[in-house]
CSV table of C-alpha atoms in Angstrom, one decimal:
chain,number,residue,atom,x,y,z
C,4,MET,CA,-6.1,-6.4,-15.9
C,5,ARG,CA,-9.0,-4.0,-16.2
C,6,LEU,CA,-8.9,-1.7,-13.2
C,7,SER,CA,-12.7,-1.9,-12.8
C,8,ARG,CA,-12.3,-5.6,-12.0
C,9,TYR,CA,-8.8,-5.6,-10.4
C,10,PHE,CA,-8.1,-5.6,-6.6
C,11,LEU,CA,-6.1,-2.5,-6.0
C,12,PRO,CA,-6.9,-1.0,-2.6
C,13,VAL,CA,-5.0,2.3,-2.9
C,14,LEU,CA,-4.9,4.7,0.0
C,15,LYS,CA,-5.1,8.4,-0.2
C,16,GLU,CA,-3.6,9.0,3.2
C,17,THR,CA,-0.2,7.6,4.4
C,18,PRO,CA,-0.5,5.2,7.3
C,19,ALA,CA,1.1,6.5,10.5
C,20,GLU,CA,3.3,3.4,11.0
C,21,ALA,CA,5.2,3.9,7.7
C,22,GLN,CA,8.5,5.5,8.3
C,23,ILE,CA,10.3,5.2,5.0
C,24,VAL,CA,9.4,5.9,1.4
C,25,SER,CA,9.1,2.2,0.2
C,26,HIS,CA,6.9,1.3,3.2
C,27,ARG,CA,4.6,4.3,2.6
C,28,LEU,CA,4.3,3.8,-1.1
C,29,MET,CA,3.7,0.0,-0.9
C,30,LEU,CA,0.9,0.6,1.6
C,31,ARG,CA,-0.6,3.5,-0.4
C,32,ALA,CA,-0.3,1.6,-3.7
C,33,GLY,CA,-2.2,-1.4,-2.3
C,34,MET,CA,0.8,-3.8,-2.6
C,35,ILE,CA,0.9,-5.2,0.9
C,36,LYS,CA,-1.1,-5.4,4.1
C,37,GLN,CA,0.5,-6.0,7.5
C,38,ALA,CA,-0.7,-9.3,9.1
C,39,SER,CA,1.3,-8.8,12.3
C,40,ALA,CA,4.6,-7.1,13.2
C,41,GLY,CA,7.1,-7.7,10.4
C,42,ILE,CA,4.8,-10.1,8.5
C,43,TYR,CA,2.8,-9.0,5.4
C,44,SER,CA,0.2,-10.3,3.0
C,45,TRP,CA,1.2,-9.6,-0.6
C,46,LEU,CA,-1.7,-8.2,-2.4
C,47,PRO,CA,-2.1,-8.6,-6.2
C,48,LEU,CA,0.0,-5.7,-7.4
C,49,GLY,CA,2.9,-6.4,-4.9
C,50,TYR,CA,2.7,-10.1,-5.7
C,51,ARG,CA,3.2,-9.4,-9.4
C,52,VAL,CA,6.4,-7.5,-8.8
C,53,LEU,CA,7.6,-10.1,-6.3
C,54,ARG,CA,7.2,-12.8,-8.9
C,55,ASN,CA,8.9,-10.7,-11.6
C,56,ILE,CA,11.9,-10.2,-9.3
C,57,GLU,CA,11.9,-13.9,-8.5
C,58,GLN,CA,11.9,-14.8,-12.2
C,59,ILE,CA,14.9,-12.6,-12.9
C,60,VAL,CA,16.8,-14.3,-10.0
C,61,HIS,CA,15.9,-17.8,-11.4
C,62,GLU,CA,17.0,-16.9,-14.9
C,63,GLU,CA,20.4,-15.6,-13.9
C,64,GLN,CA,21.0,-18.5,-11.5
C,65,VAL,CA,20.3,-21.0,-14.2
C,66,ARG,CA,22.4,-19.1,-16.7
C,67,ALA,CA,25.3,-19.4,-14.3
C,68,GLY,CA,24.8,-23.2,-14.1
C,69,HIS,CA,23.1,-23.4,-10.7
C,70,ILE,CA,20.3,-25.9,-10.1
C,71,PRO,CA,16.9,-24.9,-8.6
C,72,MET,CA,15.2,-27.0,-5.9
C,73,LEU,CA,12.9,-26.3,-2.9
C,74,MET,CA,13.5,-27.0,0.7
C,75,PRO,CA,10.9,-26.8,3.5
C,76,THR,CA,10.4,-23.8,5.8
C,77,LEU,CA,10.4,-26.0,8.9
C,78,GLN,CA,13.6,-27.8,9.8
C,79,SER,CA,14.6,-30.3,12.4
C,80,ALA,CA,16.7,-28.8,15.2
C,81,ASP,CA,18.9,-32.0,15.2
C,82,LEU,CA,20.7,-30.8,12.1
C,83,TRP,CA,21.5,-27.5,13.7
C,84,LYS,CA,22.7,-29.2,16.9
C,85,GLU,CA,25.0,-31.3,14.7
C,86,SER,CA,26.5,-28.2,13.2
C,87,GLY,CA,26.8,-26.4,16.5
C,88,ARG,CA,24.6,-23.5,15.5
C,89,TYR,CA,21.4,-24.3,17.3
C,90,ASP,CA,22.4,-22.6,20.5
C,91,ALA,CA,24.7,-20.1,18.9
C,92,TYR,CA,22.3,-18.5,16.5
C,93,GLY,CA,20.4,-16.5,19.1
C,94,PRO,CA,16.8,-15.4,19.7
C,95,GLU,CA,16.3,-14.4,16.1
C,96,MET,CA,15.6,-18.1,15.4
C,97,LEU,CA,12.0,-19.2,16.0
C,98,ARG,CA,12.2,-22.4,17.9
C,99,ILE,CA,9.1,-24.6,18.2
C,100,ARG,CA,8.1,-28.2,19.1
C,101,ASP,CA,5.8,-30.5,17.2
C,102,ARG,CA,3.1,-32.7,18.8
C,103,GLN,CA,5.7,-35.5,19.2
C,104,ASP,CA,7.8,-33.1,21.4
C,105,ARG,CA,10.5,-32.9,18.8
C,106,ASP,CA,12.5,-29.7,18.5
C,107,MET,CA,11.9,-27.8,15.3
C,108,LEU,CA,12.7,-24.4,13.9
C,109,TYR,CA,11.4,-22.1,11.2
C,110,GLY,CA,14.4,-21.8,8.9
C,111,PRO,CA,16.4,-18.5,8.9
C,112,THR,CA,18.8,-20.1,6.4
C,113,ASN,CA,19.6,-23.6,5.0
C,114,GLU,CA,23.3,-24.5,5.3
C,115,GLU,CA,22.5,-27.5,7.6
C,116,MET,CA,19.7,-28.9,5.5
C,117,ILE,CA,21.5,-28.6,2.2
C,118,THR,CA,24.6,-30.2,3.7
C,119,ASP,CA,22.5,-33.1,4.9
C,120,ILE,CA,21.0,-33.5,1.4
C,121,PHE,CA,24.4,-33.4,-0.2
C,122,ARG,CA,26.0,-36.0,2.2
C,123,SER,CA,23.0,-38.4,1.6
C,124,HIS,CA,23.4,-38.5,-2.2
C,125,VAL,CA,26.9,-37.4,-3.3
C,126,GLY,CA,30.0,-39.4,-2.6
C,127,SER,CA,32.5,-38.9,-5.4
C,128,TYR,CA,34.6,-36.0,-6.7
C,129,LYS,CA,33.2,-36.8,-10.1
C,130,ASP,CA,29.9,-35.3,-9.1
C,131,LEU,CA,31.5,-31.9,-8.4
C,132,PRO,CA,31.3,-29.0,-8.8
C,133,LEU,CA,27.6,-28.7,-7.7
C,134,THR,CA,25.6,-25.6,-6.8
C,135,LEU,CA,22.0,-26.0,-5.6
C,136,TYR,CA,19.7,-23.1,-4.7
C,137,HIS,CA,16.1,-22.4,-3.8
C,138,ILE,CA,13.8,-19.4,-3.3
C,139,GLN,CA,11.8,-19.9,-0.1
C,140,TRP,CA,10.3,-18.0,2.8
C,141,LYS,CA,12.5,-17.5,5.8
C,142,PHE,CA,11.8,-16.2,9.3
C,143,ARG,CA,14.1,-14.3,11.6
C,144,ASP,CA,12.5,-12.9,14.8
C,145,GLU,CA,13.8,-9.3,14.5
C,146,ILE,CA,13.6,-7.6,17.9
C,147,ARG,CA,12.3,-4.4,16.2
C,148,PRO,CA,10.8,-5.2,12.8
C,149,ARG,CA,10.3,-1.9,10.9
C,150,PHE,CA,10.5,-0.3,7.5
C,151,GLY,CA,8.0,-2.7,5.9
C,152,VAL,CA,9.5,-5.4,3.8
C,153,MET,CA,13.0,-3.9,4.3
C,154,ARG,CA,13.3,-5.3,7.8
C,155,GLY,CA,10.5,-7.8,8.3
C,156,ARG,CA,10.4,-11.0,10.2
C,157,GLU,CA,9.2,-13.2,7.3
C,158,PHE,CA,10.9,-12.7,4.0
C,159,LEU,CA,11.5,-14.3,0.7
C,160,MET,CA,15.1,-15.2,0.0
C,161,LYS,CA,17.1,-16.9,-2.7
C,162,ASP,CA,19.8,-19.0,-1.0
C,163,GLY,CA,22.3,-21.0,-3.0
C,164,TYR,CA,25.0,-23.4,-1.8
C,165,ASN,CA,28.1,-24.6,-3.7
C,166,PHE,CA,30.0,-27.8,-3.1
C,167,ASP,CA,33.5,-28.1,-4.5
C,168,LEU,CA,36.5,-30.4,-4.1
C,169,THR,CA,39.1,-27.7,-3.5
C,170,LYS,CA,39.3,-24.2,-2.1
C,171,GLU,CA,40.3,-22.9,-5.6
C,172,ASP,CA,37.1,-24.5,-7.1
C,173,ALA,CA,35.0,-23.0,-4.4
C,174,LEU,CA,36.5,-19.5,-4.9
C,175,HIS,CA,35.6,-19.8,-8.6
C,176,ALA,CA,32.0,-20.6,-7.5
C,177,TYR,CA,32.2,-17.4,-5.3
C,178,ASN,CA,33.3,-15.4,-8.3
C,179,ARG,CA,30.6,-17.0,-10.5
C,180,HIS,CA,28.0,-15.9,-8.0
C,181,LEU,CA,29.3,-12.4,-7.9
C,182,VAL,CA,29.1,-12.1,-11.7
C,183,SER,CA,25.5,-13.5,-11.7
C,184,TYR,CA,24.5,-11.1,-9.0
C,185,LEU,CA,25.8,-8.1,-11.0
C,186,ARG,CA,23.7,-9.2,-13.9
C,187,THR,CA,20.7,-9.8,-11.7
C,188,TYR,CA,20.6,-6.4,-10.1
C,189,GLU,CA,21.3,-4.5,-13.3
C,190,ARG,CA,18.3,-6.3,-15.0
C,191,MET,CA,16.2,-4.8,-12.1
C,192,GLY,CA,17.4,-1.3,-12.8
C,193,LEU,CA,19.7,-1.2,-9.7
C,194,GLN,CA,23.3,-0.5,-9.1
C,195,ALA,CA,24.3,-2.9,-6.3
C,196,ILE,CA,27.9,-2.3,-5.2
C,197,PRO,CA,29.8,-5.4,-3.9
C,198,MET,CA,31.4,-4.4,-0.6
C,199,ARG,CA,33.7,-6.2,1.8
C,200,ALA,CA,31.5,-7.3,4.7
C,201,ASP,CA,31.3,-9.2,8.0
C,202,SER,CA,30.2,-12.8,7.8
C,203,GLY,CA,28.1,-12.8,11.0
C,204,PRO,CA,26.5,-16.1,12.0
C,205,ILE,CA,27.1,-17.7,8.6
C,206,GLY,CA,30.8,-17.8,9.2
C,207,GLY,CA,33.8,-17.7,6.8
C,208,ASP,CA,36.5,-15.2,5.8
C,209,ASP,CA,35.5,-14.3,2.3
C,210,THR,CA,32.3,-12.4,1.9
C,211,HIS,CA,30.9,-9.5,0.0
C,212,GLU,CA,27.5,-7.7,0.6
C,213,PHE,CA,25.7,-6.1,-2.3
C,214,LEU,CA,24.4,-2.7,-1.4
C,215,VAL,CA,22.1,-0.2,-3.1
C,216,LEU,CA,22.9,3.4,-2.2
C,217,ALA,CA,19.8,5.1,-0.6
C,218,GLU,CA,19.3,7.6,2.2
C,219,THR,CA,17.2,5.2,4.2
C,220,GLY,CA,19.9,2.4,4.1
C,221,GLU,CA,20.5,0.6,7.4
C,222,SER,CA,24.3,0.5,6.8
C,223,GLU,CA,26.8,3.3,6.6
C,224,VAL,CA,29.1,2.7,3.7
C,225,PHE,CA,32.5,4.1,2.6
C,226,TYR,CA,33.6,3.8,-1.1
C,227,ASP,CA,35.6,5.1,-3.9
C,228,SER,CA,33.3,7.1,-6.3
C,229,GLU,CA,34.9,5.4,-9.3
C,230,ILE,CA,33.0,2.2,-8.4
C,231,THR,CA,29.7,3.9,-9.3
C,232,ASP,CA,30.9,4.3,-12.9
C,233,LEU,CA,31.1,0.6,-13.4
C,234,LYS,CA,28.4,-1.3,-15.3
C,235,PHE,CA,28.3,-4.9,-16.2
C,236,GLY,CA,26.0,-4.3,-19.2
C,237,ASP,CA,25.2,-7.0,-21.7
C,238,ARG,CA,28.7,-8.4,-22.0
C,239,ALA,CA,29.0,-12.1,-22.7
C,240,ILE,CA,30.4,-14.2,-19.9
C,241,ASP,CA,31.5,-17.8,-19.8
C,242,TYR,CA,30.8,-19.0,-16.3
C,243,ASP,CA,33.1,-21.9,-16.6
C,244,ASP,CA,36.0,-19.6,-17.5
C,245,VAL,CA,38.0,-19.2,-14.2
C,246,ALA,CA,40.1,-16.3,-15.5
C,247,GLN,CA,37.1,-14.4,-16.9
C,248,CYS,CA,35.1,-14.6,-13.7
C,249,GLN,CA,38.2,-13.6,-11.7
C,250,ALA,CA,38.7,-10.6,-13.9
C,251,VAL,CA,35.1,-9.4,-13.2
C,252,LEU,CA,35.6,-9.9,-9.5
C,253,GLU,CA,38.8,-7.8,-9.6
C,254,GLU,CA,37.1,-5.1,-11.7
C,255,PHE,CA,34.2,-4.7,-9.3
C,256,THR,CA,36.1,-5.2,-6.0
C,257,SER,CA,39.5,-3.7,-6.5
C,258,ARG,CA,38.4,-0.2,-5.4
C,259,TYR,CA,37.6,0.6,-1.8
C,260,ALA,CA,34.0,-0.2,-0.8
C,261,ARG,CA,33.2,-1.4,2.7
C,262,THR,CA,30.4,-1.4,5.2
C,263,ASP,CA,30.9,0.3,8.6
C,264,GLU,CA,31.5,-3.2,10.1
C,265,THR,CA,34.7,-3.7,8.0
C,266,HIS,CA,35.7,-0.1,7.4
C,267,VAL,CA,39.4,0.8,8.0
C,268,ASP,CA,40.2,4.5,8.2
C,269,ALA,CA,43.8,4.0,7.1
C,270,GLU,CA,42.8,2.1,4.0
C,271,PHE,CA,40.1,4.6,3.1
C,272,ALA,CA,42.6,7.4,3.4
C,273,LYS,CA,44.5,6.0,0.5
C,274,VAL,CA,41.6,6.8,-1.8
C,275,PRO,CA,42.1,10.2,-3.5
C,276,ALA,CA,40.2,12.8,-1.4
C,277,ASP,CA,38.0,13.9,-4.3
C,278,ARG,CA,36.7,10.3,-4.7
C,279,GLN,CA,36.0,9.5,-1.1
C,280,ARG,CA,32.3,9.0,-0.5
C,281,THR,CA,30.3,8.2,2.6
C,282,ALA,CA,26.6,7.2,2.2
C,283,ARG,CA,23.9,4.9,3.4
C,284,GLY,CA,23.3,1.5,1.8
C,285,ILE,CA,20.6,-1.1,1.6
C,286,GLU,CA,21.8,-4.7,1.6
C,287,VAL,CA,20.1,-6.8,-1.1
C,288,GLY,CA,22.4,-9.8,-1.2
C,289,GLN,CA,25.6,-11.5,0.2
C,290,ILE,CA,28.0,-14.1,-0.9
C,291,PHE,CA,30.1,-16.3,1.4
C,292,TYR,CA,33.0,-18.8,1.1
C,293,PHE,CA,33.3,-20.7,4.4
C,294,GLY,CA,35.4,-23.7,3.4
C,295,THR,CA,34.8,-26.9,5.3
C,296,LYS,CA,33.0,-25.4,8.3
C,297,TYR,CA,29.8,-27.3,7.8
C,298,SER,CA,31.1,-30.3,5.8
C,299,GLU,CA,33.6,-31.2,8.6
C,300,ALA,CA,31.0,-30.8,11.3
C,301,MET,CA,28.4,-32.8,9.5
C,302,GLY,CA,30.5,-35.4,7.6
C,303,ALA,CA,29.9,-34.2,4.1
C,304,THR,CA,32.8,-35.9,2.3
C,305,VAL,CA,33.6,-37.2,-1.1
C,306,ALA,CA,36.2,-39.7,-2.4
C,307,ASP,CA,38.9,-37.8,-4.3
C,308,SER,CA,40.8,-39.2,-7.3
C,309,GLU,CA,43.0,-41.3,-5.0
C,310,GLY,CA,40.1,-42.7,-3.0
C,311,ASN,CA,40.6,-40.6,0.1
C,312,LYS,CA,37.6,-39.2,1.8
C,313,VAL,CA,37.9,-35.4,2.0
C,314,PRO,CA,35.4,-32.7,3.3
C,315,VAL,CA,34.0,-30.6,0.5
C,316,HIS,CA,34.5,-26.8,0.3
C,317,MET,CA,31.3,-24.8,0.5
C,318,GLY,CA,29.9,-21.4,0.2
C,319,SER,CA,26.4,-19.8,0.6
C,320,HIS,CA,25.0,-17.0,-1.5
C,321,GLY,CA,21.8,-15.1,-0.7
C,322,ILE,CA,19.6,-12.5,-2.4
C,323,GLY,CA,16.8,-10.8,-0.5
C,324,VAL,CA,14.0,-11.2,-3.0
C,325,SER,CA,11.2,-9.5,-1.1
C,326,ARG,CA,13.6,-6.9,0.3
C,327,LEU,CA,14.6,-6.0,-3.2
C,328,LEU,CA,11.1,-4.8,-3.9
C,329,GLY,CA,11.5,-2.2,-1.2
C,330,ALA,CA,15.1,-1.3,-2.3
C,331,ILE,CA,13.9,-0.7,-5.9
C,332,ILE,CA,11.3,1.7,-4.6
C,333,GLU,CA,13.8,3.5,-2.4
C,334,ALA,CA,16.0,4.0,-5.4
C,335,SER,CA,13.3,4.8,-7.9
C,336,HIS,CA,10.4,7.1,-6.9
C,337,ASP,CA,9.3,10.7,-6.8
C,338,ASP,CA,6.8,12.8,-4.9
C,339,ASN,CA,3.9,11.3,-6.9
C,340,GLY,CA,4.8,7.6,-6.3
C,341,ILE,CA,6.8,4.7,-7.5
C,342,ILE,CA,8.7,4.6,-10.8
C,343,TRP,CA,9.2,0.9,-11.7
C,344,PRO,CA,12.1,-0.1,-14.0
C,345,GLU,CA,10.9,-2.0,-17.0
C,346,GLY,CA,12.5,-5.2,-15.8
C,347,VAL,CA,10.3,-5.6,-12.8
C,348,THR,CA,7.1,-3.5,-13.5
C,349,PRO,CA,3.8,-5.2,-12.6
C,350,PHE,CA,2.3,-4.2,-15.9
C,351,HIS,CA,4.1,-3.1,-19.0
C,352,CYS,CA,2.0,0.0,-19.5
C,353,GLY,CA,-1.1,1.7,-18.4
C,354,ILE,CA,-4.0,2.6,-20.6
C,355,VAL,CA,-6.1,5.5,-19.5
C,356,ASN,CA,-9.5,6.2,-21.0
C,357,LEU,CA,-10.4,9.8,-20.6
C,358,LYS,CA,-14.0,9.4,-21.5
C,359,GLN,CA,-15.3,6.0,-20.4
C,360,GLY,CA,-18.6,5.3,-22.3
C,361,ASP,CA,-17.6,7.2,-25.4
C,362,GLU,CA,-18.0,4.7,-28.2
C,363,GLU,CA,-14.8,5.8,-30.1
C,364,ALA,CA,-12.6,6.1,-27.0
C,365,ASP,CA,-13.8,2.7,-25.6
C,366,ALA,CA,-13.1,1.0,-28.9
C,367,ALA,CA,-9.7,2.5,-29.2
C,368,CYS,CA,-8.8,1.4,-25.7
C,369,GLU,CA,-10.0,-2.1,-26.3
C,370,ALA,CA,-8.0,-2.3,-29.5
C,371,LEU,CA,-4.8,-1.1,-27.6
C,372,TYR,CA,-5.5,-3.7,-24.9
C,373,SER,CA,-6.0,-6.5,-27.3
C,374,SER,CA,-2.9,-5.6,-29.4
C,375,PHE,CA,-0.6,-5.5,-26.4
C,376,MET,CA,-2.0,-8.9,-25.2
C,377,ALA,CA,-1.4,-10.4,-28.6
C,378,ILE,CA,2.3,-9.6,-28.5
C,379,GLY,CA,2.8,-10.9,-25.0
C,380,LEU,CA,2.7,-7.6,-23.1
C,381,GLU,CA,0.3,-7.0,-20.2
C,382,PRO,CA,-1.3,-3.6,-19.9
C,383,LEU,CA,-3.4,-2.3,-17.0
C,384,TYR,CA,-6.5,-0.7,-18.5
C,385,ASP,CA,-8.1,2.0,-16.3
C,386,ASP,CA,-11.7,1.6,-17.5
C,387,ARG,CA,-13.3,3.1,-14.4
C,388,ASN,CA,-15.8,6.0,-14.5
C,389,GLU,CA,-13.5,8.3,-12.7
C,390,ARG,CA,-12.1,11.8,-13.3
C,391,ALA,CA,-9.0,12.0,-15.4
C,392,GLY,CA,-7.0,13.5,-12.6
C,393,GLY,CA,-7.8,10.6,-10.3
C,394,LYS,CA,-6.8,8.1,-13.0
C,395,PHE,CA,-3.5,9.9,-13.6
C,396,ALA,CA,-2.8,10.0,-9.9
C,397,THR,CA,-3.4,6.3,-9.6
C,398,MET,CA,-1.1,5.5,-12.5
C,399,ASP,CA,1.6,7.8,-11.0
C,400,LEU,CA,1.3,6.2,-7.6
C,401,ILE,CA,1.6,2.6,-8.8
C,402,GLY,CA,4.5,3.6,-11.1
C,403,LEU,CA,4.0,1.9,-14.4
C,404,PRO,CA,6.8,3.1,-16.6
C,405,TRP,CA,4.6,3.9,-19.6
C,406,ARG,CA,1.1,5.3,-19.9
C,407,ILE,CA,-1.1,5.6,-23.0
C,408,THR,CA,-3.8,8.2,-22.7
C,409,VAL,CA,-6.8,7.9,-25.0
C,410,GLY,CA,-9.4,10.7,-25.4
C,411,PRO,CA,-11.9,11.9,-28.0
C,412,ARG,CA,-9.9,15.0,-28.9
C,413,GLY,CA,-6.8,13.1,-29.7
C,414,LEU,CA,-8.6,10.4,-31.6
C,415,LYS,CA,-10.1,13.0,-33.9
C,416,ASN,CA,-6.5,13.7,-35.0
C,417,GLY,CA,-5.7,10.0,-35.1
C,418,VAL,CA,-3.4,10.0,-32.1
C,419,VAL,CA,-3.0,8.9,-28.5
C,420,GLU,CA,-0.6,10.3,-25.9
C,421,LEU,CA,2.4,8.2,-24.8
C,422,THR,CA,4.0,9.3,-21.5
C,423,SER,CA,7.1,8.2,-19.7
C,424,ARG,CA,6.7,7.9,-16.0
C,425,ARG,CA,10.4,8.5,-15.3
C,426,THR,CA,10.8,11.7,-17.3
C,427,GLY,CA,7.2,12.9,-17.6
C,428,GLU,CA,7.7,13.6,-21.3
C,429,SER,CA,4.8,12.9,-23.6
C,430,GLU,CA,4.4,12.5,-27.3
C,431,GLU,CA,1.3,12.1,-29.5
C,432,LEU,CA,1.4,9.1,-31.8
C,433,PRO,CA,-1.0,7.1,-33.9
C,434,PRO,CA,-2.0,4.1,-31.8
C,435,GLU,CA,-0.1,1.5,-33.8
C,436,GLN,CA,3.1,3.6,-33.4
C,437,ALA,CA,2.6,3.9,-29.6
C,438,ILE,CA,2.2,0.1,-29.5
C,439,ALA,CA,5.4,-0.4,-31.6
C,440,LYS,CA,7.4,2.0,-29.4
C,441,VAL,CA,6.4,0.3,-26.1
C,442,ALA,CA,6.9,-3.2,-27.7
C,443,GLY,CA,10.4,-2.1,-28.8
C,444,ILE,CA,11.3,-1.0,-25.3
C,445,TYR,CA,10.4,-4.5,-24.0
C,446,GLY,CA,12.0,-6.3,-26.9
C,447,LYS,CA,8.8,-7.5,-28.5
C,448,ALA,CA,8.0,-7.6,-32.2
C,449,THR,CA,4.8,-6.2,-33.7
C,450,THR,CA,3.2,-7.3,-36.9
């Protein structure tokens, strides 16, 4: 985490193929490199953010009572033929054959595979409710992949699947996912609005998409401006409490908010004119309830309390983990580069040495670096022999939320400069106070 030893291939010029802000900045900040159309290598800086996003998703899923697992990227076509989706899915599915001439596919989603796992091991209502999820790479052969990770062919996705005895139980699982998603996105510094959506090839009648408002969004959205005032915050939630989860759903979905696919002019007209809004939105997740669509087709049944075999009610719930990285940049940047929210930043702060080789400045930077590491925070120390302007430009480009600047003049007065990337405001503080302030922001204690 010393920049002189780190792999950070920043670009001064914007590549011609980058059409939107997130794609431009991810390439310029050395976060990704295109391997082929819609497929990217994740370089160290981008990989760190990707893993931070993934960790937040894991934590909020487990908090909601969902169980992590991992399914393979390649699936047997037999399961998809059994559900009836193999031919219906379309050319987005990458179909392949193995050396035994068996039909296989690179999974675009996992409803069939998880249903097969469930029917192989669960046979009683006593084992319900059950929600399993994984975070895994998917592939959808987009006809025109573009906008970097926002619309790639290979992408990292969290997909979860609930199995319940009744429709009422499954709708509680739907509500539970909605609550957990609200928490997840807010921890990433995003406001993702749940909007009534179209189910597409997944199927089902009950579905909401979560959209982040951004000028480069692929969807046109229509909403009541009151919804942007809603925050979940740090409120306590009992995920087993049906009424509590239902109340959150009603709070966040009772106002008009729809994508263009489900927009109804007559309904939108009922919103007071001063609150009617039209914008663009980036989809970062979707939840579905589709009942017994897959369980009936694939024989996923359990014995109920009277011994009757009944098909389980199911839903699927996705979060675009890699897409979220682009969405965060679209929502949080300026002319100089990215502005990472503290929840997902690749490094907690940057340390800039204005005079590398100066004994006092070098020692002060090393002390700051060691102190942050000792309390569990990871700084990125720019220890290169570069001009100050170049160092500042790099820090602004990669978007670390806090920067500590160390120079001989400040050290003579016993201070360093702490700068907020978001506001640009700076203050001079003794090094130990700068450490304490950054630690407090991240909820870490100093001694």
